[in-house]
């Protein structure tokens, strides 16, 4: 098609790609690119854009902290406590009132023996599905490759902090939330964000529960695999993923 040759990455230099600040545009170009060098340049541009956004957020956060500090100094120290609280929340550190090695004093620690039963998982996939499972894993890797903090090696431990789910959903809906501010120390929030966004924008049924996943040491691979299958199917139905028929 004429539009591809006019707007494809082959006609753009790395500097011109770096000037594109819309993740959706880069994602669409990456989907349409077929040449290895084009895809390499696009992935690099997407990685740089995500890093640029993350650095900008950090800079803005530091500026806000400095403003709060200045306000505290100008008012004579009575707001010192408020300043330190603001700084702690902005740094997104996990709560320090948890004893090391123990979960928070809630029903979560007692519920862990039943966590596996609480999450309704389908029976194991049929023997014929082995190749499909590997293809789906490769697809997840390819779609999340530009995202920092994501390294998908399986359908279990690679997804335990929720970041991989968020990256996969963000790949198709880049305007839905800001990926660069996500915190891997907040898995429950990451799970809820990914699942609610996938349900709202892709129509993917909420097969997984954030609370159940947090209680588990590692997610059950059959549950994750089934959810990713549903997400993929939902994207196909919406025309966001094109399937290729093989002979």
Coordinates of C-alpha atoms in Angstrom, one line a residue:
X1 CA 0.0 0.0 0.0
X2 CA 1.2 3.5 -0.7
X3 CA 0.6 4.7 2.9
X4 CA 3.1 2.2 4.3
X5 CA 5.9 3.4 2.1
X6 CA 5.1 7.1 2.9
X7 CA 4.8 6.7 6.6
X8 CA 6.8 3.5 7.4
X9 CA 9.9 3.5 9.5
X10 CA 12.1 2.8 6.5
X11 CA 11.7 6.5 5.5
X12 CA 12.5 7.8 9.0
X13 CA 15.8 8.1 10.7
X14 CA 16.4 7.2 14.3
X15 CA 16.4 10.9 15.2
X16 CA 13.0 11.4 13.5
X17 CA 11.6 8.3 15.4
X18 CA 13.0 9.8 18.6
X19 CA 10.9 12.9 18.0
X20 CA 7.6 10.8 18.0
X21 CA 6.1 11.1 21.5
X22 CA 3.0 9.1 20.9
X23 CA 3.3 5.4 22.0
X24 CA 0.2 4.5 20.0
X25 CA 1.9 5.7 16.8
X26 CA 5.1 3.7 17.5
X27 CA 3.1 0.6 18.4
X28 CA 1.2 0.7 15.2
X29 CA 4.4 1.2 13.2
X30 CA 5.9 -1.7 15.0
X31 CA 2.9 -3.9 14.2
X32 CA 3.2 -3.0 10.5
X33 CA 7.0 -3.3 10.2
X34 CA 8.4 -6.4 8.6
X35 CA 12.1 -5.6 8.1
X36 CA 14.4 -6.6 11.0
X37 CA 16.2 -3.3 11.0
X38 CA 13.0 -1.3 11.0
X39 CA 11.7 -3.3 14.0
X40 CA 14.9 -2.8 15.8
X41 CA 14.8 0.9 15.4
X42 CA 11.1 1.1 16.4
X43 CA 11.7 -1.0 19.6
X44 CA 14.6 1.3 20.5
X45 CA 12.5 4.4 20.0
X46 CA 9.7 2.9 22.1
X47 CA 12.1 2.0 24.9
X48 CA 13.6 5.5 24.8
X49 CA 10.1 7.1 24.9
X50 CA 9.0 5.0 27.9
X51 CA 12.3 5.9 29.7
X52 CA 11.9 9.6 28.8
X53 CA 8.4 9.6 30.3
X54 CA 9.6 7.8 33.4
X55 CA 12.5 10.3 33.9
X56 CA 10.1 13.2 33.4
X57 CA 7.8 11.8 36.1
X58 CA 10.8 11.4 38.5
X59 CA 11.9 15.0 37.8
X60 CA 8.4 16.3 38.5
X61 CA 8.2 14.3 41.6
X62 CA 11.6 15.7 42.8
X63 CA 10.4 19.2 42.1
X64 CA 7.2 18.6 44.1
X65 CA 9.3 17.3 47.0
X66 CA 11.5 20.4 46.8
X67 CA 8.5 22.7 46.9
X68 CA 7.1 20.9 49.9
X69 CA 10.4 21.2 51.7
X70 CA 10.6 24.9 50.9
X71 CA 7.1 25.4 52.2
X72 CA 8.0 23.6 55.4
X73 CA 11.1 25.7 55.9
X74 CA 9.2 29.0 55.3
X75 CA 6.5 28.1 57.8
X76 CA 9.0 27.4 60.6
X77 CA 9.2 23.6 61.0
X78 CA 5.7 23.0 62.2
X79 CA 5.0 21.2 58.9
X80 CA 8.1 19.0 59.1
X81 CA 6.0 15.9 59.7
X82 CA 3.8 16.6 56.8
X83 CA 6.8 17.0 54.5
X84 CA 8.3 13.7 55.5
X85 CA 5.0 11.9 55.0
X86 CA 4.6 13.4 51.5
X87 CA 8.1 12.3 50.6
X88 CA 7.5 8.8 51.8
X89 CA 4.3 8.5 49.8
X90 CA 5.9 9.9 46.7
X91 CA 8.8 7.5 46.8
X92 CA 6.3 4.7 46.6
X93 CA 8.0 2.6 49.2
X94 CA 6.1 -0.4 50.7
X95 CA 4.8 0.1 54.2
X96 CA 7.5 -0.3 56.9
X97 CA 5.2 -1.6 59.6
X98 CA 5.3 -5.2 58.3
X99 CA 7.7 -7.5 60.2
X100 CA 10.4 -8.9 57.8
X101 CA 9.4 -12.3 56.4
X102 CA 5.8 -12.0 57.5
X103 CA 2.6 -10.9 55.8
X104 CA 0.4 -8.2 57.1
X105 CA -1.8 -9.1 60.1
X106 CA -4.8 -9.9 58.1
X107 CA -6.7 -12.9 56.9
X108 CA -4.3 -13.2 54.0
X109 CA -1.7 -15.3 55.9
X110 CA -4.4 -17.7 57.0
X111 CA -6.0 -17.8 53.6
X112 CA -2.9 -19.0 51.8
X113 CA -3.6 -22.7 52.2
X114 CA -6.9 -22.2 50.4
X115 CA -5.7 -19.7 47.9
X116 CA -5.3 -22.3 45.1
X117 CA -8.8 -23.5 45.6
X118 CA -10.2 -20.0 45.7
X119 CA -8.9 -19.3 42.2
X120 CA -10.9 -21.3 39.8
X121 CA -8.6 -22.8 37.3
X122 CA -9.5 -24.8 34.2
X123 CA -8.3 -28.3 33.7
X124 CA -4.9 -28.8 32.1
X125 CA -4.7 -28.1 28.4
X126 CA -5.0 -30.9 25.9
X127 CA -1.8 -32.5 24.7
X128 CA -2.2 -30.9 21.3
X129 CA -2.0 -27.4 22.9
X130 CA 1.8 -27.6 23.6
X131 CA 2.7 -25.7 20.4
X132 CA -0.1 -23.2 21.0
X133 CA 1.2 -22.6 24.5
X134 CA 4.7 -21.9 23.2
X135 CA 3.4 -19.6 20.5
X136 CA 1.4 -17.6 23.0
X137 CA 4.4 -17.3 25.3
X138 CA 6.5 -16.1 22.3
X139 CA 3.7 -13.6 21.4
X140 CA 3.7 -12.2 25.0
X141 CA 7.5 -11.8 24.9
X142 CA 7.4 -10.0 21.5
X143 CA 4.7 -7.6 22.6
X144 CA 6.3 -6.7 25.9
X145 CA 10.0 -6.6 24.7
X146 CA 10.3 -2.8 24.8
X147 CA 9.0 -2.6 28.4
X148 CA 11.6 -2.2 31.2
X149 CA 11.1 -4.5 34.1
X150 CA 9.4 -7.3 32.1
X151 CA 11.1 -10.6 31.3
X152 CA 8.6 -13.2 30.4
X153 CA 10.0 -16.7 30.6
X154 CA 6.9 -18.7 31.7
X155 CA 3.2 -18.4 32.6
X156 CA 3.9 -18.4 36.4
X157 CA 6.7 -16.6 38.2
X158 CA 7.2 -14.1 35.3
X159 CA 3.8 -12.6 36.1
X160 CA 3.8 -12.5 39.9
X161 CA 4.2 -8.7 40.4
X162 CA 1.6 -7.8 37.9
X163 CA 4.0 -5.7 35.8
X164 CA 3.9 -8.1 32.8
X165 CA 0.1 -8.0 32.8
X166 CA 0.2 -4.2 32.7
X167 CA 2.8 -4.1 30.0
X168 CA 0.8 -6.5 27.8
X169 CA -2.4 -4.5 28.2
X170 CA -0.6 -1.2 27.8
X171 CA 0.9 -2.4 24.5
X172 CA -2.5 -2.4 23.0
X173 CA -4.0 0.5 25.0
X174 CA -1.2 2.9 25.6
X175 CA -3.5 5.8 26.6
X176 CA -5.3 3.8 29.3
X177 CA -2.7 4.4 32.0
X178 CA 0.9 5.6 32.6
X179 CA 3.1 2.6 32.5
X180 CA 6.3 4.4 33.7
X181 CA 4.9 5.1 37.2
X182 CA 3.9 1.5 38.0
X183 CA 5.5 0.1 41.1
X184 CA 6.5 -3.7 41.2
X185 CA 6.2 -3.5 45.0
X186 CA 2.5 -3.1 44.6
X187 CA 1.3 -6.3 42.8
X188 CA -2.3 -6.0 43.9
X189 CA -2.7 -2.6 42.4
X190 CA -0.9 -3.8 39.2
X191 CA -3.2 -6.8 38.9
X192 CA -6.3 -4.7 39.4
X193 CA -5.2 -2.1 36.9
X194 CA -4.4 -4.6 34.2
X195 CA -7.5 -6.8 34.6
X196 CA -9.9 -3.8 34.9
X197 CA -8.4 -2.1 31.8
X198 CA -8.5 -5.4 29.8
X199 CA -12.1 -5.9 30.8
X200 CA -13.2 -2.3 30.0
X201 CA -11.3 -1.8 26.7
X202 CA -10.9 -5.3 25.3
X203 CA -13.9 -7.0 26.7
X204 CA -11.7 -9.7 28.4
X205 CA -13.6 -11.5 31.1
X206 CA -12.1 -11.1 34.6
X207 CA -11.0 -14.7 35.1
X208 CA -8.3 -13.8 37.7
X209 CA -8.6 -12.2 41.1
X210 CA -5.9 -9.8 42.4
X211 CA -6.3 -10.9 46.0
X212 CA -6.0 -14.6 45.2
X213 CA -2.8 -13.9 43.1
X214 CA -1.2 -11.9 45.9
X215 CA -1.7 -14.7 48.4
X216 CA 0.1 -17.2 46.2
X217 CA 3.9 -17.5 46.1
X218 CA 3.6 -17.8 42.3
X219 CA 0.5 -17.7 40.1
X220 CA -0.8 -21.0 38.8
X221 CA 0.4 -21.3 35.2
X222 CA -2.8 -22.8 34.0
X223 CA -4.8 -19.8 35.3
X224 CA -2.4 -17.3 33.7
X225 CA -2.3 -19.2 30.4
X226 CA -6.1 -19.4 30.2
X227 CA -6.4 -15.6 31.0
X228 CA -3.8 -14.7 28.3
X229 CA -5.7 -16.9 25.8
X230 CA -8.9 -15.0 26.6
X231 CA -7.2 -11.7 26.3
X232 CA -5.7 -12.7 23.0
X233 CA -9.1 -13.9 21.8
X234 CA -10.7 -10.6 22.9
X235 CA -8.1 -8.6 20.9
X236 CA -8.7 -10.8 17.8
X237 CA -12.5 -10.1 18.1
X238 CA -11.9 -6.4 18.3
X239 CA -9.5 -6.5 15.2
X240 CA -6.5 -5.4 17.2
X241 CA -4.7 -8.7 16.5
X242 CA -4.7 -10.4 13.1
X243 CA -4.3 -14.2 13.0
X244 CA -2.4 -15.9 10.3
X245 CA -3.8 -19.0 8.8
X246 CA -1.1 -21.7 8.3
X247 CA -1.2 -24.4 5.7

